[in-house]
Amino acid sequence: MIDSLEQLRETNKRNIAQLALGTPRAQVEKLMGDAQAGGKAGDILFGRLQHLEVKNPQREERVTAPDGAVYDVLFYYTDLKTRDDKITDDELTPLVFRGHELAGVGYGFLGRLAPKYRGLQ
């Protein structure tokens, strides 16, 4: 049995794999959708209610690169590292936009723009 959180992670990974650099942000957001998962009575796993609630995107942030360029980052839930009712940065995949186009995907790209994300994979 697959829980709604796992379904969302798998769907997000599948959708991210379809993206191409330069894709307009509106098109990316349409593909990724605004799904929510977890936190409902139907989300019982290993005999306990999953209190964790996830949404698409999980969060949004604006970063300024060393050259002064401004990027918007949408973070999507794609991985489960520890079943601890918390979502940590290493469980999210960042989609990075410059202007209104997808400029990069993942922490390798984001880490070059924002030092606090260096070292995350």
C-alpha positions as semicolon CSV with decimal commas, in nm:
position;residue;x (nm);y (nm);z (nm)
1;M;0,000;0,000;0,000
2;I;0,137;0,339;-0,100
3;D;0,055;0,639;0,116
4;S;-0,038;0,983;-0,018
5;L;0,302;1,129;0,077
6;E;0,485;0,865;-0,123
7;Q;0,249;0,920;-0,417
8;L;0,325;1,294;-0,409
9;R;0,702;1,234;-0,390
10;E;0,691;0,997;-0,687
11;T;0,469;1,229;-0,892
12;N;0,697;1,525;-0,818
13;K;1,009;1,331;-0,922
14;R;0,841;1,215;-1,242
15;N;0,729;1,569;-1,328
16;I;1,068;1,725;-1,250
17;A;1,233;1,472;-1,483
18;Q;1,019;1,613;-1,769
19;L;1,137;1,973;-1,721
20;A;1,376;2,152;-1,953
21;L;1,579;2,461;-1,877
22;G;1,414;2,770;-2,016
23;T;1,061;2,641;-1,950
24;P;0,833;2,929;-1,846
25;R;0,752;2,934;-1,474
26;A;0,376;2,925;-1,538
27;Q;0,418;2,605;-1,741
28;V;0,635;2,449;-1,466
29;E;0,381;2,538;-1,197
30;K;0,099;2,394;-1,407
31;L;0,289;2,066;-1,456
32;M;0,385;2,041;-1,088
33;G;0,033;2,125;-0,972
34;D;-0,083;2,232;-0,628
35;A;-0,142;1,890;-0,472
36;Q;-0,151;1,837;-0,098
37;A;-0,089;1,516;0,092
38;G;-0,082;1,380;0,446
39;G;-0,249;1,484;0,768
40;K;-0,575;1,302;0,701
41;A;-0,731;0,993;0,857
42;G;-0,668;0,801;0,535
43;D;-0,296;0,859;0,574
44;I;-0,229;0,590;0,831
45;L;0,106;0,421;0,794
46;F;0,250;0,152;1,020
47;G;-0,055;0,189;1,243
48;R;-0,019;0,559;1,310
49;L;-0,167;0,874;1,162
50;Q;0,069;1,073;0,944
51;H;0,051;1,426;1,087
52;L;0,291;1,558;0,827
53;E;0,117;1,776;0,570
54;V;0,283;1,853;0,240
55;K;0,186;2,087;-0,041
56;N;0,314;2,183;-0,384
57;P;0,534;2,376;-0,371
58;Q;0,637;2,307;-0,013
59;R;0,794;2,650;0,012
60;E;0,920;2,941;-0,193
61;E;1,227;3,159;-0,147
62;R;1,404;3,443;-0,325
63;V;1,784;3,436;-0,337
64;T;2,036;3,689;-0,460
65;A;2,342;3,546;-0,634
66;P;2,694;3,683;-0,579
67;D;2,663;3,877;-0,907
68;G;2,346;4,049;-0,779
69;A;2,102;3,852;-0,997
70;V;1,777;3,762;-0,823
71;Y;1,632;3,410;-0,846
72;D;1,304;3,266;-0,725
73;V;1,317;2,912;-0,589
74;L;1,026;2,670;-0,553
75;F;1,097;2,367;-0,334
76;Y;0,914;2,040;-0,401
77;Y;0,894;1,734;-0,175
78;T;1,073;1,448;-0,355
79;D;1,262;1,237;-0,102
80;L;1,219;1,075;0,237
81;K;1,542;1,059;0,439
82;T;1,397;1,000;0,787
83;R;1,040;0,917;0,886
84;D;1,025;1,184;1,158
85;D;0,721;1,401;1,076
86;K;0,952;1,679;0,954
87;I;1,049;1,791;0,607
88;T;1,410;1,896;0,580
89;D;1,592;2,066;0,293
90;D;1,753;1,739;0,184
91;E;1,405;1,597;0,123
92;L;1,316;1,879;-0,118
93;T;1,422;1,950;-0,476
94;P;1,465;2,317;-0,565
95;L;1,348;2,453;-0,900
96;V;1,531;2,781;-0,964
97;F;1,389;3,057;-1,184
98;R;1,554;3,368;-1,321
99;G;1,294;3,605;-1,445
100;H;1,011;3,384;-1,558
101;E;1,216;3,089;-1,685
102;L;1,356;2,776;-1,528
103;A;1,730;2,837;-1,486
104;G;1,830;2,526;-1,292
105;V;1,721;2,224;-1,090
106;G;1,870;2,085;-0,771
107;Y;2,111;2,187;-0,499
108;G;2,416;2,169;-0,725
109;F;2,281;2,468;-0,916
110;L;2,127;2,646;-0,617
111;G;2,445;2,607;-0,411
112;R;2,638;2,813;-0,665
113;L;2,389;3,097;-0,614
114;A;2,335;3,077;-0,238
115;P;2,618;2,956;-0,012
116;K;2,380;2,826;0,257
117;Y;2,273;2,550;0,016
118;R;2,623;2,427;-0,072
119;G;2,678;2,070;0,030
120;L;2,313;1,964;-0,001
121;Q;2,230;1,707;-0,265
